[in-house]
XYZ file of C-alpha atoms in Angstrom:
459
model
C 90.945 124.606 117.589
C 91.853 125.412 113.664
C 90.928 122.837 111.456
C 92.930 122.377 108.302
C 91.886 123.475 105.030
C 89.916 121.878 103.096
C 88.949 119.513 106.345
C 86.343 116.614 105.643
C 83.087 117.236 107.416
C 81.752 114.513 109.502
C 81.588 113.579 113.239
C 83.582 110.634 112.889
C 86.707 112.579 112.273
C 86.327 114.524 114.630
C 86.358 111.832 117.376
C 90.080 111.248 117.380
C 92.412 110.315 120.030
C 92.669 112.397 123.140
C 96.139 110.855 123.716
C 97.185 113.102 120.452
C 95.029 115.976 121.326
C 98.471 118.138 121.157
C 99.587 116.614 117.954
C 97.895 119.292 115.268
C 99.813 119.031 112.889
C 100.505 121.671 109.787
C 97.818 124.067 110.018
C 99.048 126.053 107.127
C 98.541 123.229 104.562
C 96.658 123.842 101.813
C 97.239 127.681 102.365
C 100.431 129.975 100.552
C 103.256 128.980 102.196
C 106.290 129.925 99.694
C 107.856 132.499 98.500
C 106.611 131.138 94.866
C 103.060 132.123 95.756
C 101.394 128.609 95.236
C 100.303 126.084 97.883
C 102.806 123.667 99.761
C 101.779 120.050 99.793
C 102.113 117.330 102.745
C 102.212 113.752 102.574
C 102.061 111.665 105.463
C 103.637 108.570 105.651
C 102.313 105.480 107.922
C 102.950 102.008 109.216
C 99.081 101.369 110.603
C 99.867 97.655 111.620
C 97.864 94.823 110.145
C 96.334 93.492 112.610
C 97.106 90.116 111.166
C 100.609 90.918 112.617
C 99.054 92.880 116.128
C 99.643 91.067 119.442
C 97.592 91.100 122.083
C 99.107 88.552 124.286
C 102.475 89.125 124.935
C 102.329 85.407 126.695
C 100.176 84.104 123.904
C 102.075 85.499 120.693
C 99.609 83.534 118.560
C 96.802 85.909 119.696
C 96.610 88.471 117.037
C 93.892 91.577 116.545
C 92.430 90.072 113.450
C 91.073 87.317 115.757
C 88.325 90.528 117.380
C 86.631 92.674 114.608
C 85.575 95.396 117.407
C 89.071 95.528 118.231
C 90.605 96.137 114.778
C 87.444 98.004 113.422
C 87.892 100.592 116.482
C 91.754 100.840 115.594
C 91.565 101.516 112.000
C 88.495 104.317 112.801
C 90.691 106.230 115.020
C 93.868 106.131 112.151
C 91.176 107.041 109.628
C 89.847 110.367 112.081
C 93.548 111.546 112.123
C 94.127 111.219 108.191
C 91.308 112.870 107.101
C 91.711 115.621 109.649
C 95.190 116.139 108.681
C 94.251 115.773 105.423
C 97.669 115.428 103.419
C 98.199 115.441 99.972
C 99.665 112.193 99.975
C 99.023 109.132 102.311
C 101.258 106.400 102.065
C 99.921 103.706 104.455
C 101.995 100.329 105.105
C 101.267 96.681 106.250
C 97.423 97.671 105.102
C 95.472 94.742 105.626
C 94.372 93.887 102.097
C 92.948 90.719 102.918
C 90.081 92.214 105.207
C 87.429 93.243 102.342
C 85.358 95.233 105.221
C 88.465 97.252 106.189
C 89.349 97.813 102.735
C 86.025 98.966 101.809
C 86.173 101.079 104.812
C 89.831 103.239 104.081
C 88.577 103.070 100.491
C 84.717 104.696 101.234
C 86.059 107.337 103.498
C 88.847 108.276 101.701
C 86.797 108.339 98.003
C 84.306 110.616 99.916
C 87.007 112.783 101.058
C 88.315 113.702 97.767
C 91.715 111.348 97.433
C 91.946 108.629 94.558
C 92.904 105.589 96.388
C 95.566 102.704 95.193
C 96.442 99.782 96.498
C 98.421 96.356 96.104
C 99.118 93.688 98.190
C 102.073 91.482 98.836
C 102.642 88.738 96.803
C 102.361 84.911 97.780
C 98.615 86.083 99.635
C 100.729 87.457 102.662
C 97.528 89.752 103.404
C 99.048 93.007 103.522
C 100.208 95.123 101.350
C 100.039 99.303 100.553
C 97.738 101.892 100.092
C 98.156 105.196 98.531
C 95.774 108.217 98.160
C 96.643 110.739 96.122
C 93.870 114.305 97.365
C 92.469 115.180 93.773
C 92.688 119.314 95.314
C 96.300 119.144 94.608
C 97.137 116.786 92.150
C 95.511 114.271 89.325
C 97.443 111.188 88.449
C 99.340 110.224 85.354
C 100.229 106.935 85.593
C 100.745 104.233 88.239
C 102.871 101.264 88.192
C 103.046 98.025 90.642
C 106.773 96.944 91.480
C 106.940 93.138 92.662
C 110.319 92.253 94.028
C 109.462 88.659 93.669
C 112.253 87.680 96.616
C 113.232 86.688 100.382
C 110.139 89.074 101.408
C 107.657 89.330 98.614
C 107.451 92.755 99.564
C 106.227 95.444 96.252
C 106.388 99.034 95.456
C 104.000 101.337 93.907
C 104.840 104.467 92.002
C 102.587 107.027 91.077
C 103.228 109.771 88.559
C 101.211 112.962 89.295
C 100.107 116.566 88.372
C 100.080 118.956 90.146
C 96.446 121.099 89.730
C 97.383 124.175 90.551
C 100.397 125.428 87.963
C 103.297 126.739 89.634
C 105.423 129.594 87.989
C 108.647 128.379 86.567
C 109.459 132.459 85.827
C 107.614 135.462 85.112
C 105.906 134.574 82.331
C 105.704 131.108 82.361
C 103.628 128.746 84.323
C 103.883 125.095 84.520
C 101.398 121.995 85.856
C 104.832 120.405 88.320
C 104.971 116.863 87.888
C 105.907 114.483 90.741
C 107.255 110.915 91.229
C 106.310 109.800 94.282
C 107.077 106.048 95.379
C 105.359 104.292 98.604
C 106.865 100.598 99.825
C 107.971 98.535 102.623
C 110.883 97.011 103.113
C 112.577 93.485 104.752
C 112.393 93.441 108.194
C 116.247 92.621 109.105
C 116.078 89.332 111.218
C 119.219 88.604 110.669
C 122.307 90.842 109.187
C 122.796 88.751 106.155
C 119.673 89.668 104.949
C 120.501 93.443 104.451
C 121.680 92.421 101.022
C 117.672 91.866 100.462
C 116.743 95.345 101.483
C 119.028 96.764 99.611
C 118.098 94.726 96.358
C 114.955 95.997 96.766
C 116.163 99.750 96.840
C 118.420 98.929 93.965
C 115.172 97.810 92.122
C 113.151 100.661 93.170
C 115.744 102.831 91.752
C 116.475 100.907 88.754
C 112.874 100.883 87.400
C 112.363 104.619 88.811
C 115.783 105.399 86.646
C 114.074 103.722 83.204
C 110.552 105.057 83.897
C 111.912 108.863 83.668
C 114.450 108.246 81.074
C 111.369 106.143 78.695
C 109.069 109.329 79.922
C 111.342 112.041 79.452
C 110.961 113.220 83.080
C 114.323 114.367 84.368
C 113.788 117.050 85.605
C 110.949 116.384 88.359
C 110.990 115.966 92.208
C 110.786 112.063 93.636
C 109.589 111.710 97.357
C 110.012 108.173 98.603
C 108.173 107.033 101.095
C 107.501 103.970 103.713
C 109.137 101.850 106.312
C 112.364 101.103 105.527
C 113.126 99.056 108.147
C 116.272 100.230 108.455
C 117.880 103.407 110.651
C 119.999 106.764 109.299
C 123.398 104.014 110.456
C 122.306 101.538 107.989
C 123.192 100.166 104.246
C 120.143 101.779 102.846
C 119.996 105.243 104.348
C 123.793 105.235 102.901
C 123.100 103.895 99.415
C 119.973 106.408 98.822
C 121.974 109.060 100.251
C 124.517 108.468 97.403
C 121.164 109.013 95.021
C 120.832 112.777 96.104
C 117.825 111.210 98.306
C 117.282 113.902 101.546
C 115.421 112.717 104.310
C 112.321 115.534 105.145
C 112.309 114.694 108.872
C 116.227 115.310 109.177
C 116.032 118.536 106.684
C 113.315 120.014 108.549
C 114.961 119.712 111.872
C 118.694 120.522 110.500
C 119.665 116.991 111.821
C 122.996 115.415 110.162
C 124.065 111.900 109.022
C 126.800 111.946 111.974
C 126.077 109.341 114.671
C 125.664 112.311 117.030
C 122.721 112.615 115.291
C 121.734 109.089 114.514
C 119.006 108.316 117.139
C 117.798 111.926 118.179
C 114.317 110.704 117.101
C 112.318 107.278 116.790
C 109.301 106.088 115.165
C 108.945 102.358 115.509
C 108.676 100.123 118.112
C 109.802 96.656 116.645
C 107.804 93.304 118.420
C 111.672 92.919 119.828
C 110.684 95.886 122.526
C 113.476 98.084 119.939
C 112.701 101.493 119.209
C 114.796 102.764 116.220
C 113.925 105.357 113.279
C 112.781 103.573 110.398
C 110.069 105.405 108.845
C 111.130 108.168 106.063
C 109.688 110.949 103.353
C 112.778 111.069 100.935
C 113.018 114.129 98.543
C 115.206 113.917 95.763
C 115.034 117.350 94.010
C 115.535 117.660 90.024
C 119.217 118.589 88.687
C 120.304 117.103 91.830
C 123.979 115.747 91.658
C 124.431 111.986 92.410
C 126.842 108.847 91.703
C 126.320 106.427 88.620
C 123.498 104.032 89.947
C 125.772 100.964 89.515
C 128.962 102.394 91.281
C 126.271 103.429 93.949
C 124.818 99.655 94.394
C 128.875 98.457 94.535
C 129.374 100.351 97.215
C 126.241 99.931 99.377
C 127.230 96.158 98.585
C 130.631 95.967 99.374
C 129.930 97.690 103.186
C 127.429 94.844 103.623
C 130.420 92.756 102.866
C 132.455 94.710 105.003
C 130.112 94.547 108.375
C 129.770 91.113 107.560
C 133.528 90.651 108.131
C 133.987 92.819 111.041
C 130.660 91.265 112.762
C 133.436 87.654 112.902
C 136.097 90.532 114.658
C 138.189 90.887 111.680
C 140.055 93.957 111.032
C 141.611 95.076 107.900
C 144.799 92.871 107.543
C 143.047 89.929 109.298
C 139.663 90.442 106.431
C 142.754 90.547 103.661
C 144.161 87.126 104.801
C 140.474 85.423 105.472
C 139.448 87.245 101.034
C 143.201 85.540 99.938
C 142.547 82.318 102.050
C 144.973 79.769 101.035
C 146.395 81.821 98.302
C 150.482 82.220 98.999
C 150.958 85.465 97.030
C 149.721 88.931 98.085
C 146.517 89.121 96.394
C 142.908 87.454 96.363
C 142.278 85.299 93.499
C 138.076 85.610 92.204
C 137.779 82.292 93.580
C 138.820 83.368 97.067
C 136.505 86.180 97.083
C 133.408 84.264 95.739
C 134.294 81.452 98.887
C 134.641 83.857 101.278
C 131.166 85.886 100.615
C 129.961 82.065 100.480
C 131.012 81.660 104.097
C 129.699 85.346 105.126
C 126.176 83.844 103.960
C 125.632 86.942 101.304
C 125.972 84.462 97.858
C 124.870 80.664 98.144
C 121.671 81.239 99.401
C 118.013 82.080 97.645
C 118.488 85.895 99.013
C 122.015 86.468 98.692
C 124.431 87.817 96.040
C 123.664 86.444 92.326
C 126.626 85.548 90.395
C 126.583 88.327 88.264
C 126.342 90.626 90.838
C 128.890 89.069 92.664
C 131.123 89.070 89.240
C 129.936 93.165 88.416
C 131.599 93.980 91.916
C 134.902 91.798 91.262
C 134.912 94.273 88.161
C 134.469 97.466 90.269
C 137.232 96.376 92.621
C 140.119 94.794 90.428
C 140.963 98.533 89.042
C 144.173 97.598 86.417
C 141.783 94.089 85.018
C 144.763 91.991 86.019
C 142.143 89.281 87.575
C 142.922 89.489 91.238
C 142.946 92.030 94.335
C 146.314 93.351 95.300
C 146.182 94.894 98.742
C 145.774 98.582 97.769
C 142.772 97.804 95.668
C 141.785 95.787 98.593
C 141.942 98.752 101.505
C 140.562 101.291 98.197
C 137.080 99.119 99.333
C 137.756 98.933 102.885
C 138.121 102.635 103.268
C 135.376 103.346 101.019
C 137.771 105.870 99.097
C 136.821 105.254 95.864
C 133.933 107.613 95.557
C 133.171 110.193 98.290
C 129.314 111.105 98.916
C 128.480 114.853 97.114
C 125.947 116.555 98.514
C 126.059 119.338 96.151
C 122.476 120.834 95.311
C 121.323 123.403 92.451
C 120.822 126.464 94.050
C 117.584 128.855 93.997
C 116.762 130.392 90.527
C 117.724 134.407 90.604
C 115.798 135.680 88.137
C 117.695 138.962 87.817
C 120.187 136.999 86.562
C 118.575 135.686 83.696
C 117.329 132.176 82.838
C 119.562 129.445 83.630
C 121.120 126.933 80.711
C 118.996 124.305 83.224
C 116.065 125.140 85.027
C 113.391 122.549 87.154
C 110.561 123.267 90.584
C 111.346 121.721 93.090
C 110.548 121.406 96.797
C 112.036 122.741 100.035
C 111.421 120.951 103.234
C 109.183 123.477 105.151
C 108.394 121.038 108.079
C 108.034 117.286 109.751
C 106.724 116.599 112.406
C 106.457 112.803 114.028
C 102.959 111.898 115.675
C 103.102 110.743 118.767
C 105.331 114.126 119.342
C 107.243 112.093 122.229
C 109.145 110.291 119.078
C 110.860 113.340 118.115
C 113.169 112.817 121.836
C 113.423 109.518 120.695
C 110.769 108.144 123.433
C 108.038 106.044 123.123
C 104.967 106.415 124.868
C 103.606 103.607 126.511
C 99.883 105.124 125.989
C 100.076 105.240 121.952
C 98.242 102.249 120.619
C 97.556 103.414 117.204
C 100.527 101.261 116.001
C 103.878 100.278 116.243
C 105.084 102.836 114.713
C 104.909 106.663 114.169
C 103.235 108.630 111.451
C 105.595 110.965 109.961
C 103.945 113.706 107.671
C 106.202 116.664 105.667
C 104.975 119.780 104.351
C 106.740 120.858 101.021
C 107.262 124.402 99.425
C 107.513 124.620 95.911
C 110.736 126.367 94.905
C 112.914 127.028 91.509
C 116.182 125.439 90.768
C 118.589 125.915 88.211
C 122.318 124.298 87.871
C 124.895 124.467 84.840
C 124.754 122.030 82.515
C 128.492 121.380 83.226
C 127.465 120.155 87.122
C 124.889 117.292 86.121
């Protein structure tokens, strides 16, 4: 069997899983792998279970992992063998138990000794889990990190690194250049109930809000940003939608030339929630540089007003029924700002600690009364419902020719060169009953470093 470049020497690693024995994943890493000469890069995104959340009673819910070091201990070994012997450039673990100091200790020992620079941060309100991310000092050195606390419904957080890359790629002939990179790791809401998609996507909007003012402080346009975690949410949902607006790609649907159609929808899996669901939740987003994309705030309108949407057709309304239940007792055509703010009330996405604030609620009154005359008539009503407003664009800058010349705008960024899902059975959307790593599937993308260029006209 090949091991991977650069591959950490020690028995423990490898002692890993027979159950995954056919799982080898990206044997090229850390080798040339594009046409630009340098090294492609993988990061690995994971879900490893806290086992503060781990049941092993089915009949006894209240019997968690945490209660048995050997069993936990043995757990965490095995996810440890498999990250160091697929040793990614970037390991963004989820639902890490922060609380345990002996596990923490443990990740943070044998990933030090490794080589990777290790981060974490833990959920806020001493939940006991939290994130860890190691960055592998071979292929990059970091600039900066920064700890995003939603303070809301979840007390979930963020972290976002800014790193180097220490190898320079070549931005033309005669130029070189150390490639900077954004990369983001979090966890999102679990959806217990629909009305709380308006939290998960708050806490995209906030991810993207800060990530927005961090490169326009820093100067940093014109880098890649690769997004990754458990989103808790599938390709059908709110989220994938609104961060598909933001020129976000998902790897794992790149690499395998998967579409957003519902066709392709559930073609793969990689969680198995503690309902007995399996869905896809788990996602490397690339967002290239130069990359077109909607205004941030028309982007969050939308995403929020197909929330509202859902929430009208989950109570079997269709579109002239949802017009007559927004004007409620109003006797002309239109929906006064009152109506609307009632009805969302009675939807259960404003009036509660999660929901709508009143300025957000008032910035999307804005967005949908076009002419400013202060209520809804019905075509600015079915402009919402038919989501005609703004189409997606999924324009991208194309591949530098440099026997054209230099471009007026010119950035590296990444191609998708591969994903693969570990266990493999995920990628038919199956999941094995024998996996007991976690609940949910690691997902790890390999990413070739390629030029860009677009007119300044198409930014």
């Amino acid at each position: 069997m090949v091991l991977l470049s650069g591959y950490y020497n020690n028995s423990d690693v490898a002692n890993v899983d027979s159950s995954e024995n056919d799982s080898v994943p990206f044997r090229e890493t850390g080798y040339v792998c594009s046409t630009m000469g340098e090294p492609c890069i993988s990061c690995t995104t994971f879900n490893i279970l806290a086992p503060i959340y781990k049941r092993l009673d089915q009949k006894n819910q209240s019997v968690r992992e945490s209660e048995f070091r050997a069993f936990w201990l043995a757990r965490n070994k095995k996810i440890l063998n498999w990250l160091l012997y697929e040793r990614s450039s970037i390991i963004c673990l989820q639902e890490f138990w922060i609380g345990n100091e002996e596990l923490v200790h443990m990740y943070e020992e044998r990933l030090g000794a490794a080589g990777y620079d290790t981060f974490k941060l833990a959920r806020s309100n001493n939940r006991g889990d939290g994130l860890l991310t190691a960055i592998n000092k071979e292929y990059f050195k970091v600039l900066n990190h920064r700890e995003l606390f939603f303070n809301d419904f979840g007390d979930r957080v963020a972290q976002l690194l800014h790193v180097q890359s220490v190898v320079p790629y070549s931005r033309n002939q005669n130029d070189s250049v150390e490639q900077e990179i954004i990369i983001v790791n979090t966890h999102l809401l679990f959806p217990h109930d629909s009305s709380l998609s308006i939290v998960r996507l708050h806490q995209v909007y906030q991810i993207l809000q800060y990530l927005e003012t961090y490169q326009r402080e820093n100067k940093l346009s014109h880098m890649p940003v690769i997004l990754c975690g458990d989103w808790n949410g599938s390709k059908r949902g709110h989220v994938y939608k609104f961060l598909r607006s933001q020129g976000f790609v998902s790897s794992y649907d790149i690499a395998h030339e998967y579409t957003d159609s519902d066709a392709d929808a559930h073609r793969w899996v990689s969680h198995r929630n503690h309902r007995g669901n399996i869905c896809g939740v788990d996602f490397i987003w690339l967002r290239n540089p130069l990359k077109s994309r909607k205004p941030l705030k028309i982007s969050w309108a939308e995403a929020a007003f197909g929330i509202i949407k859902y929430q009208l057709k989950k109570v079997s309304l269709a579109d002239n029924d949802a017009f007559a239940f927004l004007r409620a007792g109003n006797n002309g055509n239109n929906i006064t700002y009152s109506a609307f703010c009632d009805a969302l009330r009675q939807v259960n996405l404003t009036g509660l600690s999660y929901g709508l604030s009143f300025q957000e609620t008032k910035d999307l009154w804005v967005q949908a009364d076009t002419n400013g005359n202060g209520v809804l008539e019905y075509e600015e009503f079915k402009r919402i419902w038919d989501a005609t407003w703004l189409r997606h664009t999924d324009e991208d800058c194309s591949l530098a020719d440099l026997n054209e010349g230099i471009a007026e705008e010119e950035a590296i960024g990444f191609a998708v060169k591969k994903a693969v899902l570990f266990p493999r059975e995920a990628e038919k959307g199956i999941w094995p009953e024998n996996y007991s790593l976690s609940d949910h599937a690691r997902l790890t993308a390999v990413f070739s470093p390629m030029r860009l260029r677009c007119s300044k006209q198409s930014l």
